[in-house]
Short mmCIF file of C-alpha atoms and ligand atoms in Angstrom, two decimals:
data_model
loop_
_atom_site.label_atom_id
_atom_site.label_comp_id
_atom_site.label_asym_id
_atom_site.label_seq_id
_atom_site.Cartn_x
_atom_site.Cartn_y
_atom_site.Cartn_z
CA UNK A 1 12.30 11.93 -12.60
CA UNK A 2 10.30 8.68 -12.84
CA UNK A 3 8.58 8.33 -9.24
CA UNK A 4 6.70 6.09 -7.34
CA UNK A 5 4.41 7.31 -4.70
CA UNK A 6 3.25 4.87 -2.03
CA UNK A 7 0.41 6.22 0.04
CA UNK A 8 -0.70 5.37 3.89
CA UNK A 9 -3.62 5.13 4.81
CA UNK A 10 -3.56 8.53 6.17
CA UNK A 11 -3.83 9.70 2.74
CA UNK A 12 -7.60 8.54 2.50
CA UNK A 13 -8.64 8.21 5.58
CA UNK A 14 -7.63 10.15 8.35
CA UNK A 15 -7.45 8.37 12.19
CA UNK A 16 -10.73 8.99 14.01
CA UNK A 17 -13.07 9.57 10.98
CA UNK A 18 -16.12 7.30 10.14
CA UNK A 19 -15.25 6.36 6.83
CA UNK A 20 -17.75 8.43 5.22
CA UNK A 21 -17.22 9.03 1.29
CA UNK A 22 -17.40 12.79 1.47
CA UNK A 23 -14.39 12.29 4.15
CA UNK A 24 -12.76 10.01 1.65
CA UNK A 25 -12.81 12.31 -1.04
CA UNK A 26 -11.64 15.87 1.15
CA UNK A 27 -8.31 13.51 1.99
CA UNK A 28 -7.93 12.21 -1.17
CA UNK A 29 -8.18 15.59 -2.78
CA UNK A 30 -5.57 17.22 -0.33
CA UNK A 31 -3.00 13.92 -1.42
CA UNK A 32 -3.61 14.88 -5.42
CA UNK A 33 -2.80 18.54 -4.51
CA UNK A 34 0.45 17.77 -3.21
CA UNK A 35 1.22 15.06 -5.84
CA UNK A 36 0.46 17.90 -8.51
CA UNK A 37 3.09 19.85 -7.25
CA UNK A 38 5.23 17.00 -8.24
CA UNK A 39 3.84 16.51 -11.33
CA UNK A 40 3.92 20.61 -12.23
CA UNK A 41 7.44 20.35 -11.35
CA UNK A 42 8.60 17.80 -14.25
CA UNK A 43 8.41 14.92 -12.96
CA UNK A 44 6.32 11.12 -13.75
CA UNK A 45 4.49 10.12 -10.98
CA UNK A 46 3.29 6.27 -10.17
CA UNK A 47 0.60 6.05 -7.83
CA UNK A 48 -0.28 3.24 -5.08
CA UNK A 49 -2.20 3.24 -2.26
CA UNK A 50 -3.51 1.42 0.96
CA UNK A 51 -7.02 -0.04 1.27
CA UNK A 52 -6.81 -1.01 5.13
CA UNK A 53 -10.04 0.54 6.21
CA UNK A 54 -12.10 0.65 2.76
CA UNK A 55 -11.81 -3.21 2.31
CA UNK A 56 -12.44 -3.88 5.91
CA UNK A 57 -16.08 -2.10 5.24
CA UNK A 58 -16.36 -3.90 1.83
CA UNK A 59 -15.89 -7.27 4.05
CA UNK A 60 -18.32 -6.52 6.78
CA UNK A 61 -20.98 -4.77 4.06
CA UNK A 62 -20.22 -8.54 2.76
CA UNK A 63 -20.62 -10.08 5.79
CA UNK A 64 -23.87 -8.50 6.80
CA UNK A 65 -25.44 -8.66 3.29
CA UNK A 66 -24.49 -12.67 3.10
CA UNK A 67 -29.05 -13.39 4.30
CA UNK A 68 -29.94 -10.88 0.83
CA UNK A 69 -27.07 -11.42 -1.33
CA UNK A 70 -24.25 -13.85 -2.07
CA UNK A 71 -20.64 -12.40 -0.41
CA UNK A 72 -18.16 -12.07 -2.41
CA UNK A 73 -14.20 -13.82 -1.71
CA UNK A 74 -11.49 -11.77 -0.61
CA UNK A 75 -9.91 -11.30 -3.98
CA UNK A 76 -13.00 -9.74 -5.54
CA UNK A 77 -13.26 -7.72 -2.46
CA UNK A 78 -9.70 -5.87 -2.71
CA UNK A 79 -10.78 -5.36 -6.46
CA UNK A 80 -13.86 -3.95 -5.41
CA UNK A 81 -11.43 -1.38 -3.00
CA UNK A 82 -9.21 -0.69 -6.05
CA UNK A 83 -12.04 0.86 -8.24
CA UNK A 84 -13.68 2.85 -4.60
CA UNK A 85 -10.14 4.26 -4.26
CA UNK A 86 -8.98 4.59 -7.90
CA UNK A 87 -12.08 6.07 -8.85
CA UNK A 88 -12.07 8.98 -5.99
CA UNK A 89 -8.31 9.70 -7.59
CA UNK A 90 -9.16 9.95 -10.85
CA UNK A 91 -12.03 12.16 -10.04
CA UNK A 92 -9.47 14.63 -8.07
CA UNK A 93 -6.32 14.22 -10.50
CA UNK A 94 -9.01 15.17 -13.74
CA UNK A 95 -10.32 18.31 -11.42
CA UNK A 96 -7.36 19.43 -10.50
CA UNK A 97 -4.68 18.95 -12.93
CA UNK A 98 -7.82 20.56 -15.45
CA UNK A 99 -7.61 23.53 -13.00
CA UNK A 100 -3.74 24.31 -12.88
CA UNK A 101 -3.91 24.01 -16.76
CA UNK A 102 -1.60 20.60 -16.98
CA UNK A 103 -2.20 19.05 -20.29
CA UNK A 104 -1.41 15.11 -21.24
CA UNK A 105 -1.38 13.69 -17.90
CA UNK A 106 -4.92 12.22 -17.58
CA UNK A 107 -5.35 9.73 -14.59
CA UNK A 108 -6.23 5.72 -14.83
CA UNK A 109 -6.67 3.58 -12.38
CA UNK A 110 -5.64 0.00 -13.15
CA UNK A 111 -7.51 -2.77 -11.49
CA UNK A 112 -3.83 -4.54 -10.58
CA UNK A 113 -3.15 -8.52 -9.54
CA UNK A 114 0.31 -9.47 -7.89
CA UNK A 115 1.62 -12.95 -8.39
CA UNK A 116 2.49 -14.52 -4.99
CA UNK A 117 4.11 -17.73 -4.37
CA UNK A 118 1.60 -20.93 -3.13
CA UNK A 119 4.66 -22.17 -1.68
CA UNK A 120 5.12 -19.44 0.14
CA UNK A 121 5.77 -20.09 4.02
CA UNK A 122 3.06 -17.12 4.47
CA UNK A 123 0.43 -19.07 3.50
CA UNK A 124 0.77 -21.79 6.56
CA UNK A 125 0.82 -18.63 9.11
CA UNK A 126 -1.76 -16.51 8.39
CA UNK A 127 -1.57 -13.29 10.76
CA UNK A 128 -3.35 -10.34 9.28
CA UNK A 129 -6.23 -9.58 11.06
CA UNK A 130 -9.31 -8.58 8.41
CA UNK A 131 -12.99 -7.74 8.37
CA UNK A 132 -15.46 -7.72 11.28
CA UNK A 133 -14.94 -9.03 14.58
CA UNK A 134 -17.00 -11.55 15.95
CA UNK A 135 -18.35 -14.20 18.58
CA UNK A 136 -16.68 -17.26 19.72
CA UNK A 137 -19.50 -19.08 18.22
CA UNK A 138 -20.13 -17.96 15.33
CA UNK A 139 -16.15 -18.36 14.62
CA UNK A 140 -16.01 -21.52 14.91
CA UNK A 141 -18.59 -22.46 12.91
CA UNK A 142 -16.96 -20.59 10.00
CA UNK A 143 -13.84 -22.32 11.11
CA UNK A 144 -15.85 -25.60 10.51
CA UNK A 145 -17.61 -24.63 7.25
CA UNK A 146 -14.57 -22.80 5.30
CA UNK A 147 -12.19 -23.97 7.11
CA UNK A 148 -10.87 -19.94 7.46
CA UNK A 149 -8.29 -19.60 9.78
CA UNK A 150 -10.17 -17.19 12.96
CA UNK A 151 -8.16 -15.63 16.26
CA UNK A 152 -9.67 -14.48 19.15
CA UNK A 153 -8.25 -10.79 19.48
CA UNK A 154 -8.06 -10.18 23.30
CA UNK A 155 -11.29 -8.67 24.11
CA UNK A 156 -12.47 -7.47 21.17
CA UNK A 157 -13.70 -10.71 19.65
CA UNK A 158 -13.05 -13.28 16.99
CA UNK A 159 -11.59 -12.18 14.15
CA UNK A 160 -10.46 -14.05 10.87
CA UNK A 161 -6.46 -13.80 9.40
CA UNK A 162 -5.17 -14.31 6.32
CA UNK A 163 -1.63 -14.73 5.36
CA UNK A 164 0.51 -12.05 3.94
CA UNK A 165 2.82 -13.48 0.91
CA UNK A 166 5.42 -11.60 -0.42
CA UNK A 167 5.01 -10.45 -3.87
CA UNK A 168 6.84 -11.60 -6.37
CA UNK A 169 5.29 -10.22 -10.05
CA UNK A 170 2.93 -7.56 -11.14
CA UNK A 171 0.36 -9.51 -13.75
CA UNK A 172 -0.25 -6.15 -15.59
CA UNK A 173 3.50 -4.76 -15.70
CA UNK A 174 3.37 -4.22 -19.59
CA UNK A 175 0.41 -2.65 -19.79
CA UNK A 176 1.43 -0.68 -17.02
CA UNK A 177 4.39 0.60 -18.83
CA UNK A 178 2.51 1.07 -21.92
CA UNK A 179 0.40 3.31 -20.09
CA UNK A 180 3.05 5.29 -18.24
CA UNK A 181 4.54 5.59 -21.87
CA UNK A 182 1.83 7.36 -23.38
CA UNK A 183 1.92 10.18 -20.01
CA UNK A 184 -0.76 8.62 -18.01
CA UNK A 185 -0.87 9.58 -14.40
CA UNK A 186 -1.70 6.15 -13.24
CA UNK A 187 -2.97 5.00 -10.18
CA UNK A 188 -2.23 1.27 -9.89
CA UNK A 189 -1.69 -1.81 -7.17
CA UNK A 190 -3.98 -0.29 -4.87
CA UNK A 191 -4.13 -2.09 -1.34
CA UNK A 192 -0.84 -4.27 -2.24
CA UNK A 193 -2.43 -5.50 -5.13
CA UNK A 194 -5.05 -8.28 -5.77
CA UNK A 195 -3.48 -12.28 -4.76
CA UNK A 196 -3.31 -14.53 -7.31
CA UNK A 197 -1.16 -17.52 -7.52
CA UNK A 198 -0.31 -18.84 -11.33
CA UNK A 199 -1.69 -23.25 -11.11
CA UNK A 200 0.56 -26.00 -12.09
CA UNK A 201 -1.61 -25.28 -15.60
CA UNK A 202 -0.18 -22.11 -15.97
CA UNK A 203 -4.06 -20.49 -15.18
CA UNK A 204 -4.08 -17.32 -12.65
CA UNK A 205 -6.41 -17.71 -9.54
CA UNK A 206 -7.25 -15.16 -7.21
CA UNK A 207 -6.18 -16.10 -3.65
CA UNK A 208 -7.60 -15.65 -0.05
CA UNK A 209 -4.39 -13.36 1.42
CA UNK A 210 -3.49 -9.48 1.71
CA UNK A 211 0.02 -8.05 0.35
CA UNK A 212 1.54 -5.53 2.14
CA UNK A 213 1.25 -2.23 -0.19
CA UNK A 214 4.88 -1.18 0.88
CA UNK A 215 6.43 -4.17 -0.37
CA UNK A 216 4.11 -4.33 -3.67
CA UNK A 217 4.86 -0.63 -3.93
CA UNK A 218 8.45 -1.76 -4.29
CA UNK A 219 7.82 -3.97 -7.01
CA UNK A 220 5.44 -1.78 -8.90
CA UNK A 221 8.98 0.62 -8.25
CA UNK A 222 10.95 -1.68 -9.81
CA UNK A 223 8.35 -2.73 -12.24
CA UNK A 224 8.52 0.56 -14.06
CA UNK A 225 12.17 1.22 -13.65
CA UNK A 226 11.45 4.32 -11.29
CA UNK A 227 14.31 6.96 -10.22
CA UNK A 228 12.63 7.22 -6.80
CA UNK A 229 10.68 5.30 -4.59
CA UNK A 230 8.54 7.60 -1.74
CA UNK A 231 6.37 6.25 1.00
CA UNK A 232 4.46 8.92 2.12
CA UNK A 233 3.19 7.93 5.39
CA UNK A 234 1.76 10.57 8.62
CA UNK A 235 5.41 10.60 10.24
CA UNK A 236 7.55 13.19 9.32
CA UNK A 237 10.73 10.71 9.22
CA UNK A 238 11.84 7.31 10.28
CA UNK A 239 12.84 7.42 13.62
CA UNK A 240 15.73 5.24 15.55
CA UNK A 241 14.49 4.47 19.79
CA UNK A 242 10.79 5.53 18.04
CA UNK A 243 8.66 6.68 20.75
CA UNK A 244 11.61 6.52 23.46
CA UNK A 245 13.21 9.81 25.02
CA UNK A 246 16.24 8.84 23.09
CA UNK A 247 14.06 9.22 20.02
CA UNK A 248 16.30 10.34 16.91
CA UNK A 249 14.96 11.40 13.22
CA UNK A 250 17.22 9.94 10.54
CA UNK A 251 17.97 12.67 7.78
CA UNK A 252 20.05 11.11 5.52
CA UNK A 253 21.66 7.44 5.42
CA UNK A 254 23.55 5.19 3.16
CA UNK A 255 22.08 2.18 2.22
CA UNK A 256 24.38 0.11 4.63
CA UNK A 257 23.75 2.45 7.69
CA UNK A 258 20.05 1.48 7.41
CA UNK A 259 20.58 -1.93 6.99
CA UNK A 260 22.32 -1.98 10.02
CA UNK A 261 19.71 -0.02 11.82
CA UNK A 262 17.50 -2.50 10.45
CA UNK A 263 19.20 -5.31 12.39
CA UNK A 264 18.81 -3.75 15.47
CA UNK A 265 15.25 -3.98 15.44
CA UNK A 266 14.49 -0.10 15.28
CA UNK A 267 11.67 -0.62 13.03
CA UNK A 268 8.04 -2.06 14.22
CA UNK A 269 6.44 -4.88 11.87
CA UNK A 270 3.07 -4.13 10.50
CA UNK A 271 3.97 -0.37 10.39
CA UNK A 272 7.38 1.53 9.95
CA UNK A 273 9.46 -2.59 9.07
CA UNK A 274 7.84 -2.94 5.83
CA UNK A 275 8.81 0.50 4.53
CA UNK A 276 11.90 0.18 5.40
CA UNK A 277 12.00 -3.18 3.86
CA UNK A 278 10.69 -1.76 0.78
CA UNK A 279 13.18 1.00 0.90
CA UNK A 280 16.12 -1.21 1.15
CA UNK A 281 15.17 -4.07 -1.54
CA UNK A 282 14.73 -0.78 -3.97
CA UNK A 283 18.11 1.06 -3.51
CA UNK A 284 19.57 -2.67 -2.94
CA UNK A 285 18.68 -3.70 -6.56
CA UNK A 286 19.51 -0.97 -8.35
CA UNK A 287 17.12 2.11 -7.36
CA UNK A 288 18.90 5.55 -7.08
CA UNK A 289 17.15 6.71 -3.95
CA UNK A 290 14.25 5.72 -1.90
CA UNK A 291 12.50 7.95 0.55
CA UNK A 292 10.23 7.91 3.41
CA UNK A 293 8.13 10.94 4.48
CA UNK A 294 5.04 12.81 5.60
CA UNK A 295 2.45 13.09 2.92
CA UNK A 296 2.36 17.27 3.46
CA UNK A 297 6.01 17.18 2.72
CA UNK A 298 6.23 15.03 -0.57
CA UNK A 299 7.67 17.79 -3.10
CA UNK A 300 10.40 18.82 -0.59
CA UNK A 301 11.28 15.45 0.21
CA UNK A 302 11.45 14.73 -3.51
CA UNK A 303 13.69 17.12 -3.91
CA UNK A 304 16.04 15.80 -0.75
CA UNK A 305 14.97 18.05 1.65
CA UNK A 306 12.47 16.68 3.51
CA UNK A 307 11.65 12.72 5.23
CA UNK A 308 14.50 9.69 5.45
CA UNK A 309 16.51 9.52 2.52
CA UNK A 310 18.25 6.54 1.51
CA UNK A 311 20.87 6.41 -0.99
CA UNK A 312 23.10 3.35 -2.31
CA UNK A 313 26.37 5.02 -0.78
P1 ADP B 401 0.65 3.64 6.67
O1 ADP B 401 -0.84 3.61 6.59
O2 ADP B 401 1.24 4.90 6.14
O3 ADP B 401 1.30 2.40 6.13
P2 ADP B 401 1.45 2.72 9.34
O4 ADP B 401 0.65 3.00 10.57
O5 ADP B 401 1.49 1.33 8.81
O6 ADP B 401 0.95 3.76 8.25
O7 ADP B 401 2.97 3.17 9.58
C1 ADP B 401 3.28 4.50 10.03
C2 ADP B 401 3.45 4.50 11.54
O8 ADP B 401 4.65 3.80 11.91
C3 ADP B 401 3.68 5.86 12.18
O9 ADP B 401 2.45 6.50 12.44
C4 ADP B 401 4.45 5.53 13.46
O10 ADP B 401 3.59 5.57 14.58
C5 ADP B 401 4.91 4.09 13.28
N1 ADP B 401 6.33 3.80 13.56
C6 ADP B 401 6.75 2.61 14.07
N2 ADP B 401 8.07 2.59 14.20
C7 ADP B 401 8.53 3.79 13.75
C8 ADP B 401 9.83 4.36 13.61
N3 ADP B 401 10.92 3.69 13.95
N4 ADP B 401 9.94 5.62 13.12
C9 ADP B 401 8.82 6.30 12.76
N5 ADP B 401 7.56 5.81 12.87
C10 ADP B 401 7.41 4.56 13.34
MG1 MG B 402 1.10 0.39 6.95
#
């Protein structure tokens, strides 16, 4: 089977740790082993990942370089998190798949740009909150000199959004499927994928905004024609009442049941909403199955026995 893995942040980074690159690497190592399994077991695997907390220290690195050295926009910072990340996969998938004696799968990590819309409503709203926090003062005077859109985040500061556009076309799809043809193990659209909007002169342009890596995930899915869309995530299943004493795990749905679960507002934006989203634009355009899981449990819940599994009917 053709599958695309979507990784949390979890993956990378566990909650509570500093951030520190030899913690980066012990997580991302654990993620590969479990994504070998996969791979030992027949099947093609896609990966994409989330780069919440690595470019939120590549923009405050930025930020308090900017008196020695120039900072660098937004765009060239999420490519900057695509090679960090990429990088510490390759590194693992070359070890490891060397090690269990898997031949013709070598790992590449593709430095990936997602066309969004400039029309898009997105971009008059910005609300995702990135890079340092702040003082009132210093704020505003960015506010004045960039004209960046800043919030004050209730006690902790000023902080500056940008908007989060849906995507709508992967720049790199056919050399992403030239890639996957020849039996790469590729590691691509990291942190939703790097903004760009296409000009009026047909010219790409990288773009101050953050996709949401579920949603890109989707349309890498999509992209490549995949069997199976996962989003491996640090819950063991999509839950209805979430965090309520009437809390229920859902095993198995149709595609209608969890549209209709989706209606009733079950599922949180910013965390559990957008996988489900992505879940139910997959199997809604034509994708067999899409699953959502816990990252420990990503073989069994390949194979249906494990995580939320939708199917079209
Ligand atoms: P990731 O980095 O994997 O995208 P998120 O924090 O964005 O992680 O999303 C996963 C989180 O979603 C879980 O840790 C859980 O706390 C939360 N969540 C919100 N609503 C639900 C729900 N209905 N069922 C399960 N988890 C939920
Ligand atoms: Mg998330």
């Amino acid at each position: 089977m053709r599958v695309l893995v979507a990784l949390g942040g979890n993956a990378i980074l566990q909650r509570g740790q500093q951030g520190l690159a030899s913690e980066q690497r012990a997580n991302v190592q654990k993620t590969v082993e479990q994504i070998v399994r996969m791979i030992k077991a027949g099947h093609e695997v896609i990966v994409t990942h989330g780069n919440g907390p690595q470019v939120g220290a590549i923009l405050i690195q930025n930020e308090m370089g900017r008196a020695a050295v120039p900072a660098m926009p937004m765009d060239v910072c999420g490519a900057e998190s695509q090679g960090l990340i990429g990088y510490m996969f390759c590194e693992s998938f070359s070890n490891t798949l060397a090690r269990e004696g898997v031949t013709g799968r070598d790992p590449v990590c593709l430095v990936t740009r997602v066309e969004v819309d400039p029309e898009d409503p997105a971009f008059a709203h910005p609300t995702k909150p990135v890079g340092p926090f702040s003082t009132e003062e210093a704020a505003k005077k960015r506010i004045e000199e960039t004209g960046e859109t800043w919030i004050s985040d209730a006690g902790r500061g000023w902080r500056r959004v940008v908007p989060s556009p849906d995507p709508m076309a992967i720049v790199e799809k056919d050399v992403i499927n030239d890639l996957l043809e020849k039996g790469f193990t590729l590691i691509a659209s990291g942190g939703g994928g790097i903004p760009v909007i296409k000009r009026p002169d047909g010219q790409y342009e990288g773009v101050e905004a953050v996709i949401d890596k579920d949603l890109a995930g989707e349309l890498l899915a999509a992209s490549v024609k995949a069997d199976l869309l996962m989003i491996l995530t640090d819950v063991p299943r999509v839950a209805v009442h979430y965090g309520t004493p009437q809390q229920q795990w859902l095993e198995r749905l149709t595609l209608a049941e969890m549209e209709s679960l989706e209606k009733e507002g079950h599922f949180k934006a910013g965390s559990m909403g957008p996988k489900v989203k992505a879940i139910l634009r997959f199997v809604r355009s034509g994708g067999e199955r899409g699953v959502i899981a816990s990252l420990d449990e990503a073989l069994e819940a390949l194979e249906g026995g494990a995580g939320t599994q939708v199917c079209r009917n």
